[in-house]
Tab-separated table of C-alpha atoms in Angstrom:
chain	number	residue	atom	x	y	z
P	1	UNK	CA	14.642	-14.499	7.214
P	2	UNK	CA	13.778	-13.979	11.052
P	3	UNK	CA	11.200	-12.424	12.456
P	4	UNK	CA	10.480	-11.682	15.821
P	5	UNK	CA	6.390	-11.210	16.763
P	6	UNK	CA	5.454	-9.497	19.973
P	7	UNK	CA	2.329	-9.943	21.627
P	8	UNK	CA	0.538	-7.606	24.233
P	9	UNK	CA	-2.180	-7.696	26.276
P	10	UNK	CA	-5.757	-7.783	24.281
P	11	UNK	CA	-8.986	-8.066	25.105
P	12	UNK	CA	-10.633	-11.572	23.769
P	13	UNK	CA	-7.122	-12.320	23.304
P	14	UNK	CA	-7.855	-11.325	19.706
P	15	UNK	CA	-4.611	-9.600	19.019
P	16	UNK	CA	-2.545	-12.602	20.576
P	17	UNK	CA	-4.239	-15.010	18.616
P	18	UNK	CA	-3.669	-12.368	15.626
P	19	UNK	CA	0.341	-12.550	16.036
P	20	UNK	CA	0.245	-16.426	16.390
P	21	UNK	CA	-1.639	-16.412	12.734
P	22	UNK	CA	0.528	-14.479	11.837
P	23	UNK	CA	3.806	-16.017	12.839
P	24	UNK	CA	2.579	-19.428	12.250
P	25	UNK	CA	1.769	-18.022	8.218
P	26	UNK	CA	5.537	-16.865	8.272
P	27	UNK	CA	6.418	-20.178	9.389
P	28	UNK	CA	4.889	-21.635	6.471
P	29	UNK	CA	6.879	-19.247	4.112
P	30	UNK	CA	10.048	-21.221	5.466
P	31	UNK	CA	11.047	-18.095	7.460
P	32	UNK	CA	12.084	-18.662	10.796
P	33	UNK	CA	9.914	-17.052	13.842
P	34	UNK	CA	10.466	-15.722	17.157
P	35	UNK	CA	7.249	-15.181	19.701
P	36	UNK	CA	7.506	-12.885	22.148
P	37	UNK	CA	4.678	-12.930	25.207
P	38	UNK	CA	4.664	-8.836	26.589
P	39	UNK	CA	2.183	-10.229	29.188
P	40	UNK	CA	3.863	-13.147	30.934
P	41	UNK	CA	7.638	-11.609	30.490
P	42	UNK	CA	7.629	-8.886	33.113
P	43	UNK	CA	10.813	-6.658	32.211
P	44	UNK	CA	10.433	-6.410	28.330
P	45	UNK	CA	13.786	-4.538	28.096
P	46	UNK	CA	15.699	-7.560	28.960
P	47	UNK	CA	13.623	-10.309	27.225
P	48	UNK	CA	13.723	-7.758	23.949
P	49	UNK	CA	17.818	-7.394	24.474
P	50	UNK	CA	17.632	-11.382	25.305
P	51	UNK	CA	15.654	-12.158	21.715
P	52	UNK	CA	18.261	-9.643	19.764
P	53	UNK	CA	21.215	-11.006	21.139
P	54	UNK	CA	19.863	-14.547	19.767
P	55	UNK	CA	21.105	-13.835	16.012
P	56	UNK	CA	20.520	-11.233	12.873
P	57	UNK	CA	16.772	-10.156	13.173
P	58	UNK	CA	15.083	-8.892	9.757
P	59	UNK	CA	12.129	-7.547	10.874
P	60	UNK	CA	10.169	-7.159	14.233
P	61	UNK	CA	6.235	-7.322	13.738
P	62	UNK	CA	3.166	-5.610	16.568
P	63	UNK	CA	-0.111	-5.455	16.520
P	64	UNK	CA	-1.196	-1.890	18.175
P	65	UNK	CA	1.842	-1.636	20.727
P	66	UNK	CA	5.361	-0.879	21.323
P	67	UNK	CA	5.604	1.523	18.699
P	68	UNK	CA	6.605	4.112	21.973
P	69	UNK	CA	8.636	1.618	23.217
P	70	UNK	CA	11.829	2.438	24.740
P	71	UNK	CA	14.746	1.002	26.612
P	72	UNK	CA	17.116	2.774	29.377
P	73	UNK	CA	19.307	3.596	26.602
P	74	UNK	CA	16.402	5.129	24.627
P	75	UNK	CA	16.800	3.079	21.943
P	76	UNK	CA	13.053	1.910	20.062
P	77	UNK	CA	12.327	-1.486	19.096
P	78	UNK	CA	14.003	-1.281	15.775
P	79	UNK	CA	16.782	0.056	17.322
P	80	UNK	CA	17.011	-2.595	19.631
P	81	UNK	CA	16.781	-5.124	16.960
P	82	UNK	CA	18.950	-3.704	14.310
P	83	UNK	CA	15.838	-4.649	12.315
P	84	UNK	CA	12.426	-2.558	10.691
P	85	UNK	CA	9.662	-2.490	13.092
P	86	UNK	CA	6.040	-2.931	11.282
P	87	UNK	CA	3.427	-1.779	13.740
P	88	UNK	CA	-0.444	-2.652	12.560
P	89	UNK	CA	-3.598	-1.209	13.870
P	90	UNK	CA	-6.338	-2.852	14.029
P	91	UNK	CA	-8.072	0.135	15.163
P	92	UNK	CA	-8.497	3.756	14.440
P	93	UNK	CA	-5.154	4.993	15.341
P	94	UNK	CA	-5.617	8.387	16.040
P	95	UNK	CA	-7.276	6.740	19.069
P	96	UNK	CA	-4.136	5.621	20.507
P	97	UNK	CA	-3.046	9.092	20.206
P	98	UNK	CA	-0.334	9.431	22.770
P	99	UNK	CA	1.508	6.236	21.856
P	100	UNK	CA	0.798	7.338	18.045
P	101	UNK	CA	2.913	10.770	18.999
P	102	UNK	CA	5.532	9.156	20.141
P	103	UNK	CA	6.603	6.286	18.017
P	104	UNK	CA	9.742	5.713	16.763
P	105	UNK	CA	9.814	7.531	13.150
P	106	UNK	CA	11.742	4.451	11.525
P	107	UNK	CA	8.075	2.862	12.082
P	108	UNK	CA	6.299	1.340	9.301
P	109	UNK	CA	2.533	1.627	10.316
P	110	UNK	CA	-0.272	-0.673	8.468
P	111	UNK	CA	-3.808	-0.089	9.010
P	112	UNK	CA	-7.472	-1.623	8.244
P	113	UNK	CA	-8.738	1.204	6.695
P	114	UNK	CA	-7.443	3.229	4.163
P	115	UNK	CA	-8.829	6.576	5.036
P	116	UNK	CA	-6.688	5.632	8.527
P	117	UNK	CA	-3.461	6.456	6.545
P	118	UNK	CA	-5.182	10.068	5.421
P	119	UNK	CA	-5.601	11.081	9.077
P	120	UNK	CA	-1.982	9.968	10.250
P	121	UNK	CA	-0.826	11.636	7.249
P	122	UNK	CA	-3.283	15.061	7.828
P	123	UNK	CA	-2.377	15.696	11.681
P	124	UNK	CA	1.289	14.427	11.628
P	125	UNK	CA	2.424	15.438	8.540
P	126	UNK	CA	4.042	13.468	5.628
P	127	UNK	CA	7.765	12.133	7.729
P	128	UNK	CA	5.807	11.077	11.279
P	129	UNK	CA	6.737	7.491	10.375
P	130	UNK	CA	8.860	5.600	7.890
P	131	UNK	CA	6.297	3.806	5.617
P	132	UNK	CA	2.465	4.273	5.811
P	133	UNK	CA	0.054	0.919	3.874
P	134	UNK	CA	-3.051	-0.560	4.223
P	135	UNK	CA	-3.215	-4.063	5.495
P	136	UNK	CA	-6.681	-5.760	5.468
P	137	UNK	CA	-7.151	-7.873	8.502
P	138	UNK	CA	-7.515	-11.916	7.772
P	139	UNK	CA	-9.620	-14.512	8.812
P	140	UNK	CA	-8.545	-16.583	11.983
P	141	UNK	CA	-8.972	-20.382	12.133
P	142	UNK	CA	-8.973	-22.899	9.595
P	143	UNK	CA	-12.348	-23.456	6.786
P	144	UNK	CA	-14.844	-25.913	7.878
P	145	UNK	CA	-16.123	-28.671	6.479
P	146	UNK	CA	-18.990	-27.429	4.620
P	147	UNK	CA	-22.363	-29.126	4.968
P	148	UNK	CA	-23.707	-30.958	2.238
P	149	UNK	CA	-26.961	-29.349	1.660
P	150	UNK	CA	-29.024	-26.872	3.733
P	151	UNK	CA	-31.071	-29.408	6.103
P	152	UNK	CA	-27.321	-30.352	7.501
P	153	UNK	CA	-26.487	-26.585	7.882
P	154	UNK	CA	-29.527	-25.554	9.570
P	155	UNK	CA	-29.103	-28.849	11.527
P	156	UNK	CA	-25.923	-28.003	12.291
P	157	UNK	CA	-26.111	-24.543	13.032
P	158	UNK	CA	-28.862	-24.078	16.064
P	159	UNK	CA	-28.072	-20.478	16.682
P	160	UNK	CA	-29.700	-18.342	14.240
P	161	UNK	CA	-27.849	-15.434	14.930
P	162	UNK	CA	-24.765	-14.357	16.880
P	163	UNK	CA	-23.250	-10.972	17.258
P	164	UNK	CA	-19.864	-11.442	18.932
P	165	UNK	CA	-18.837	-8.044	20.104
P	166	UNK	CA	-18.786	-5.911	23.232
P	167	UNK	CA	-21.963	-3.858	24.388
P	168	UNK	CA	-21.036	0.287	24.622
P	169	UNK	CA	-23.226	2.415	26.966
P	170	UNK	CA	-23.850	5.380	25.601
P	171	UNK	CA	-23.582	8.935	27.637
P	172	UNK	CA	-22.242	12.041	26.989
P	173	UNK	CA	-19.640	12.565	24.653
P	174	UNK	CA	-16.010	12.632	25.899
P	175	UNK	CA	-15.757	16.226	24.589
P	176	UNK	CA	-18.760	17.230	26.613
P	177	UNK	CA	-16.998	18.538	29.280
P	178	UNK	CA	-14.764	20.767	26.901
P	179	UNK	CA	-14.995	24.450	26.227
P	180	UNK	CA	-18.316	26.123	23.982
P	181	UNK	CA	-15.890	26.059	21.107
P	182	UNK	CA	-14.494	22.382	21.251
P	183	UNK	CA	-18.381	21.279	21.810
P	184	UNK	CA	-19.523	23.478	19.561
P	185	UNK	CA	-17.004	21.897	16.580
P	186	UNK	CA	-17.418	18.283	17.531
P	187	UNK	CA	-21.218	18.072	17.948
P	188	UNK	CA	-21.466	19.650	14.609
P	189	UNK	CA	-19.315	16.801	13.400
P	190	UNK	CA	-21.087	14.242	14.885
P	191	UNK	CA	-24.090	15.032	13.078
P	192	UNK	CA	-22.436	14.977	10.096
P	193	UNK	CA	-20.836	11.671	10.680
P	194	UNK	CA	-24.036	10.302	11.697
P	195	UNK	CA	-26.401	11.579	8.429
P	196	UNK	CA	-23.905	10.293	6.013
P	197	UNK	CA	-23.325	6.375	5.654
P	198	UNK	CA	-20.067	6.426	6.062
P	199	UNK	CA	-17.526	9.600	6.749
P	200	UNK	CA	-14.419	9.226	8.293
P	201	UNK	CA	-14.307	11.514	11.475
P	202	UNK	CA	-11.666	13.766	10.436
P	203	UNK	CA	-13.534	14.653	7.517
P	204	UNK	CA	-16.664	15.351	9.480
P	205	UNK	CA	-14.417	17.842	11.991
P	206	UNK	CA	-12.504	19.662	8.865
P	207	UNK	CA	-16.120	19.825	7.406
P	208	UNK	CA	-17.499	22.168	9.906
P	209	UNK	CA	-14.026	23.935	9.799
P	210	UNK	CA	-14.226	25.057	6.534
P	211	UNK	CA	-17.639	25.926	7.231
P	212	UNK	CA	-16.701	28.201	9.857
P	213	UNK	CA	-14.279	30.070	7.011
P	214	UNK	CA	-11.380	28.535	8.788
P	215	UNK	CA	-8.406	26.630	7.688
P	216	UNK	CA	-8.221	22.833	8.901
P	217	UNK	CA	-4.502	23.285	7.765
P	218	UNK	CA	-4.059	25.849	10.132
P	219	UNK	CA	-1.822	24.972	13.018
P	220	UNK	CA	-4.036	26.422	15.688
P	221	UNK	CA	-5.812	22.954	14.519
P	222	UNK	CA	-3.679	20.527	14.913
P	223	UNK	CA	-4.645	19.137	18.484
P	224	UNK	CA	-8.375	19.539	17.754
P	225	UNK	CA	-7.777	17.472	14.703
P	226	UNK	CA	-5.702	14.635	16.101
P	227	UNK	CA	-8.830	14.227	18.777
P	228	UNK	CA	-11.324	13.367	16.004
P	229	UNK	CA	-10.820	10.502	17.124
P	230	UNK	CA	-13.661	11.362	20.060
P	231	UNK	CA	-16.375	11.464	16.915
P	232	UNK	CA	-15.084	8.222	15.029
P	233	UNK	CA	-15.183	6.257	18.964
P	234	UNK	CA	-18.824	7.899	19.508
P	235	UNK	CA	-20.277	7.477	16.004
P	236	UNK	CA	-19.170	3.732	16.954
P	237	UNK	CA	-21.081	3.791	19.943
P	238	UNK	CA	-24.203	5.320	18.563
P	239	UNK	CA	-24.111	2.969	15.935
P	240	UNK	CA	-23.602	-0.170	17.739
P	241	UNK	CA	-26.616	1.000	19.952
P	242	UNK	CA	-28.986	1.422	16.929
P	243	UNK	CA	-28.167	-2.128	15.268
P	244	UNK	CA	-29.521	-3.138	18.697
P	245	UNK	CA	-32.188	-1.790	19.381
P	246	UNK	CA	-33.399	-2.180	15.518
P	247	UNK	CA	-32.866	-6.164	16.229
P	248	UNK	CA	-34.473	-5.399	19.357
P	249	UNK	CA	-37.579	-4.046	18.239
P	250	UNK	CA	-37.881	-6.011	15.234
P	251	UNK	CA	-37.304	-9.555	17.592
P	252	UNK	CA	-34.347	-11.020	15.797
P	253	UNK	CA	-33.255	-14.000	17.699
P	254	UNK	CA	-29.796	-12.911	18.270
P	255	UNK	CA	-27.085	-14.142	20.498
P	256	UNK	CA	-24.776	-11.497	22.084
P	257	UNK	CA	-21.589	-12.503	22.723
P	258	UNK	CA	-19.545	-10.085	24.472
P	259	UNK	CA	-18.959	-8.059	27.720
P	260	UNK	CA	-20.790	-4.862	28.790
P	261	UNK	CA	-24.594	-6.209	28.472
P	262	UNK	CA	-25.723	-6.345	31.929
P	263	UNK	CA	-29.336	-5.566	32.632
P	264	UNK	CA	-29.724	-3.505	29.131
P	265	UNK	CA	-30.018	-6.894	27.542
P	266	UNK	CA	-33.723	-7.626	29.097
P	267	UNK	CA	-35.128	-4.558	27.696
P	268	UNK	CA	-35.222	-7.018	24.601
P	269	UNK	CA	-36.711	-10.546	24.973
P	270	UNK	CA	-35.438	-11.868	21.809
P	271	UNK	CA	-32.088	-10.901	22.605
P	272	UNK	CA	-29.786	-13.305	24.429
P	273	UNK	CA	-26.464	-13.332	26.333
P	274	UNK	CA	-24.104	-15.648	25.476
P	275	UNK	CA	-20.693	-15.352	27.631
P	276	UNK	CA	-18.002	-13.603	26.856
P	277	UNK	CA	-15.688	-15.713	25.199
P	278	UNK	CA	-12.141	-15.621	23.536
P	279	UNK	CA	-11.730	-15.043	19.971
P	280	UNK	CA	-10.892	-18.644	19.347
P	281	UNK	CA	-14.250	-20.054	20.922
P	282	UNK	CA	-15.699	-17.255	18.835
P	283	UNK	CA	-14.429	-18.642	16.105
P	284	UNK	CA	-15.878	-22.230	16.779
P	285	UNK	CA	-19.435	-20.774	17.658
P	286	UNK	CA	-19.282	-19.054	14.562
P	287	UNK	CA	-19.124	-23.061	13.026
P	288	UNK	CA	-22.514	-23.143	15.137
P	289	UNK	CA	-24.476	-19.896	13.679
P	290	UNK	CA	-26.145	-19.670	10.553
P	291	UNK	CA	-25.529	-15.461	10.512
P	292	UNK	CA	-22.604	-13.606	11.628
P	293	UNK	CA	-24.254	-10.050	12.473
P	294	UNK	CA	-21.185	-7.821	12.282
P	295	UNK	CA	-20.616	-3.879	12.951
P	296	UNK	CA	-17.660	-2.611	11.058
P	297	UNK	CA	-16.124	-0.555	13.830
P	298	UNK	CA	-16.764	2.715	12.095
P	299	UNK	CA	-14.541	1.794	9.215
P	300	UNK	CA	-16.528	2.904	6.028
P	301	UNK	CA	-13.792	1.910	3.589
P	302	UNK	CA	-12.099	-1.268	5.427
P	303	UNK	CA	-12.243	-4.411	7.151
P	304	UNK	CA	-13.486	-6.661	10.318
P	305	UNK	CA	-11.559	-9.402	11.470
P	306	UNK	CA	-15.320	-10.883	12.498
P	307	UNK	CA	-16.932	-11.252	9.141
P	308	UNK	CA	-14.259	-13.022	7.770
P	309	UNK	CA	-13.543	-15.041	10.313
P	310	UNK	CA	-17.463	-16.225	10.336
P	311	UNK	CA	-16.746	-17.145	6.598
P	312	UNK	CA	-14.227	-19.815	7.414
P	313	UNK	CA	-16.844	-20.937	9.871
P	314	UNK	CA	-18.739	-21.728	6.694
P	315	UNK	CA	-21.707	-19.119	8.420
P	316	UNK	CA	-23.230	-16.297	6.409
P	317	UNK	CA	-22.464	-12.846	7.401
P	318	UNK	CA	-24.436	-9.772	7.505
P	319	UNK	CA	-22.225	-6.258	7.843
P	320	UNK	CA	-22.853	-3.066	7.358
P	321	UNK	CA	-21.537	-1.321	4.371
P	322	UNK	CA	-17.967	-0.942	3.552
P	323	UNK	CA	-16.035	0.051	0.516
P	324	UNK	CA	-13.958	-2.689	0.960
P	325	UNK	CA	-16.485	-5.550	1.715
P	326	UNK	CA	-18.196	-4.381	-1.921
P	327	UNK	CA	-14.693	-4.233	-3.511
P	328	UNK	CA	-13.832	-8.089	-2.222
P	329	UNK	CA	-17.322	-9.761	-2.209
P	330	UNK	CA	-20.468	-9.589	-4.146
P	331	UNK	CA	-23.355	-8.386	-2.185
P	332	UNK	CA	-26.378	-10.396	-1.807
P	333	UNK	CA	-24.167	-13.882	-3.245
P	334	UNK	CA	-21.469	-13.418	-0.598
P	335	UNK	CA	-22.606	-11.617	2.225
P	336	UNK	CA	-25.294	-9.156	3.279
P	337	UNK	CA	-24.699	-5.723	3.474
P	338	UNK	CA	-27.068	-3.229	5.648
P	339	UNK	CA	-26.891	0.718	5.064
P	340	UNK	CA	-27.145	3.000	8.330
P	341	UNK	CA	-29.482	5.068	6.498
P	342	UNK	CA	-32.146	2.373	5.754
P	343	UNK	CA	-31.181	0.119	9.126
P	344	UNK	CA	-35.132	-1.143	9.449
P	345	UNK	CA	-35.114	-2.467	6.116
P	346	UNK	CA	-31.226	-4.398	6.238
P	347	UNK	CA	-32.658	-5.785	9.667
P	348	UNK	CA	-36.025	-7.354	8.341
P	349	UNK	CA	-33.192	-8.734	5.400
P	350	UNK	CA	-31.288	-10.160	7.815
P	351	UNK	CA	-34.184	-11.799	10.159
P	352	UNK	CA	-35.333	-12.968	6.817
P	353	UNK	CA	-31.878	-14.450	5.754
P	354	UNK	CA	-31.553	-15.919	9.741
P	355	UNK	CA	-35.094	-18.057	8.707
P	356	UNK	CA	-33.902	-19.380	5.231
P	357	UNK	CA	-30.939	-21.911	5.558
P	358	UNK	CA	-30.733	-21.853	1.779
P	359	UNK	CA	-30.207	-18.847	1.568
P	360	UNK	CA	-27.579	-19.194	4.376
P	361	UNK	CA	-26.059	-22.260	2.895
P	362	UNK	CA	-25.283	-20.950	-0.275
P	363	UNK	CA	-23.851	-17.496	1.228
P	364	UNK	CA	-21.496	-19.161	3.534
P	365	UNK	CA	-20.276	-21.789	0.667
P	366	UNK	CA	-19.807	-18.577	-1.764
P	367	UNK	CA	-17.913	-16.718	0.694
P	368	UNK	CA	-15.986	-19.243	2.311
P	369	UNK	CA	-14.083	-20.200	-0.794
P	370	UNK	CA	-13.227	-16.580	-1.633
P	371	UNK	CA	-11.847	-15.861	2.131
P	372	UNK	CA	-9.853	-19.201	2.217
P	373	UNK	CA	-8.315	-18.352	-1.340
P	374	UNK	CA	-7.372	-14.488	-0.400
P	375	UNK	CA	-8.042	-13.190	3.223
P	376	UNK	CA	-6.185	-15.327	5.653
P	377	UNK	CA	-2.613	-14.164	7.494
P	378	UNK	CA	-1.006	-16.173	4.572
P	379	UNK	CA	-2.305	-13.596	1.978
P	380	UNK	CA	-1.072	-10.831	4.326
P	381	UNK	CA	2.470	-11.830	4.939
P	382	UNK	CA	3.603	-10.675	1.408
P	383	UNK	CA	2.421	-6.849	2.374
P	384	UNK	CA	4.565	-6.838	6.183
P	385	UNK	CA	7.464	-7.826	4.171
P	386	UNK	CA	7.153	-5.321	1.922
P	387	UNK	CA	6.793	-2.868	4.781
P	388	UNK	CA	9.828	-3.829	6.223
P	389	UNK	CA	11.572	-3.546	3.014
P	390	UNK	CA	9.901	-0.276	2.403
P	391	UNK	CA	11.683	0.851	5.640
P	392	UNK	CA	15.210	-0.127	4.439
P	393	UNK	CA	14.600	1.258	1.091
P	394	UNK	CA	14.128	4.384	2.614
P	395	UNK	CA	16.915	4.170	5.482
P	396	UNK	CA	19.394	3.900	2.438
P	397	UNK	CA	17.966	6.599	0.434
P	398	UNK	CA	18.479	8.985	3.635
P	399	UNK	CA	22.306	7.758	3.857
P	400	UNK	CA	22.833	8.597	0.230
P	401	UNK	CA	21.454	12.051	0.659
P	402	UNK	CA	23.187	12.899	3.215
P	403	UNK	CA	26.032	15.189	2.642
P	404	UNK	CA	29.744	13.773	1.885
P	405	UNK	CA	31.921	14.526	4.700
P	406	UNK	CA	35.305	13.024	2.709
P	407	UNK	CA	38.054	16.415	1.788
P	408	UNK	CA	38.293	16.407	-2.147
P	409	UNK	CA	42.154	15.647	-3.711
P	410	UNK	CA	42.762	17.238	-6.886
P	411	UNK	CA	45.784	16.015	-9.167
């Protein structure tokens, strides 16, 4: 087959790299690849008409973007293609809400998270898009050469800890500025979100609903549903500031890697700011760390790109709690896994993990060899196919329902 990969902008360059993992696994499946850049080619219209015209497409693949996409004729990226368009998020996508509104409905959408499939399906109803899957992220980068015993790790690995990811200020919440009601709703939600380990924002916000006696079903709802999102982005935000501060306080010698920091950083002296760095150098300081510190983007029952990543990198990884990280790894062998609720006590764990490279070494050995076996792009390609193919599927099921237009002839 051919398939056609489109890349957009992306901070890190994480989703760029992303596409080229991916393409390069579909290369590997003896399927022939096409690699779009959105950022260097300035009219997309053309290039996409340009890459169409080039021969019979079978499916066009995006990682957060162009699912709103269209040309002067109207016509969406499938369209435009002849060919299913899978769209992943690697994000909550009720966050991208405008684009999420208006994309094409012949979409197949794959997210991270499976309760991100629930809130599509909750505040745009059953039909908003073709086909609707979860699709882990993957590691990115190839598995070290693990050391031989844990004097070469530690040897090897001078930084004790890194935390590769942005810093978020925190202020007042985006719906601050909103009417009693709205404020009223979404505050209660946020506490809600915030005293339970893990609850997916929508949940939180038709929580207080129903508390209220009201309806979440109701349409009066709808909009104040779809902007959830504003809890699952804060919740994020809070979060990220309390794993912080907890290393922080507690003196964990961690490296922050990542844009945002500023002057905050010096509040802490055992904090340090390492620049801000693509994914791929990430990737390679990872090979330099003995512990991966990793917060899972609010995604309670999903993935991180990061933690798997920092497998490959042979480094041990300490995350807070997901469904999904319990389903695919055994806690304490594999990884560490640190509960909101108790963050004090997974922090002195993971300072105490950071200061025994045996503990390290036989972590990052244990969960290297699962990631490499089942959570790189080549394990994922298998699940965009099947998108696509879920998309055709039901294309053809629609044209045999429709109604026969042919006169009948009797004899």
């Amino acid at each position: 087959m051919r398939a056609v990969f489109i890349k957009g902008g992306s901070q890190y360059d994480a989703t760029r790299l992303f596409i080229d993992e991916m393409a390069a696994a579909f290369r590997r499946r003896g399927h022939e690849t096409t690699v779009i850049d959105g950022v260097v080619d300035a009219d997309l219209r053309d290039v996409f008409a340009a890459a169409a015209a080039q021969g019979q497409t079978d499916l066009v693949y995006t990682i957060s973007l162009f699912g709103d996409f269209r040309d002067e004729r109207g016509r969406s990226v499938a369209q435009i293609f002849n060919a299913p368009h899978v769209l992943q998020y690697v994000d909550y996508p009720l966050t991208h809400l405008n684009t999420l509104t208006d994309t094409a409905p012949e979409t197949a959408l794959l997210t991270v998270d499976p309760t991100h499939i629930d809130a599509v399906r909750s505040t745009f109803g059953e039909d908003h898009v073709a086909h609707l899957a979860f699709c882990p992220h993957a590691g990115v980068g190839e598995p070290v050469e693990l050391d031989a015993d844990p004097d070469a790790f530690a040897a090897r690995r001078p930084l004790p800890i890194l935390f590769p990811a942005s810093f978020y200020k925190l202020g007042a919440p985006t719906w601050a500025a909103e009417g009693p009601d709205i404020t009223r709703i979404f505050d209660s939600a946020l506490e809600i979100a915030l005293g339970a380990e893990f609850i997916p924002a929508l949940d939180a916000v038709d929580q207080v609903l129903r508390g209220m006696g009201q309806d979440p079903a109701d349409p009066r709802y709808e909009m104040l549903r779809r902007y959830s999102f504003m809890v699952h982005e804060h919740v994020r935000k809070v979060r990220r500031m309390q794993l912080l501060e907890a290393a922080g306080k507690a003196g964990l010698p961690v490296f922050c890697a990542g844009f945002g920091y500023d002057a905050w950083i010096e509040k802490y002296p055992s904090l340090r700011l390492a620049p801000a760095m693509s994914l791929t150098d990430v990737a390679e300081f990872m090979g330099r760390s003995r512990v991966v510190l990793n917060a899972n983007a609010n995604f309670g029952f999903g993935s991180h790109e990061r933690p798997l990543t920092a497998m490959l990198a042979g480094a041990a990884v300490a995350s807070d709690h997901s469904a999904w990280w319990a389903e695919q790894f055994v806690e304490d062998e594999d990884l560490l896994l640190y509960r909101w609720r108790d963050l004090d006590a997974g922090v002195a764990r993971i300072a105490a993990l950071a200061e025994d490279p045996e503990a390290a070494w036989r972590m990052g050995r244990n969960a290297q060899a699962k990631a490499a076996a089942g959570h790189r792009f080549d394990n994922r390609v298998d699940t965009v196919i099947n998108a696509a193919a879920a998309i055709q599927a039901r294309q053809l099921c629609d044209r045999l329902m429709r109604p026969s237009h042919m006169t009948a002839v009797s004899h």
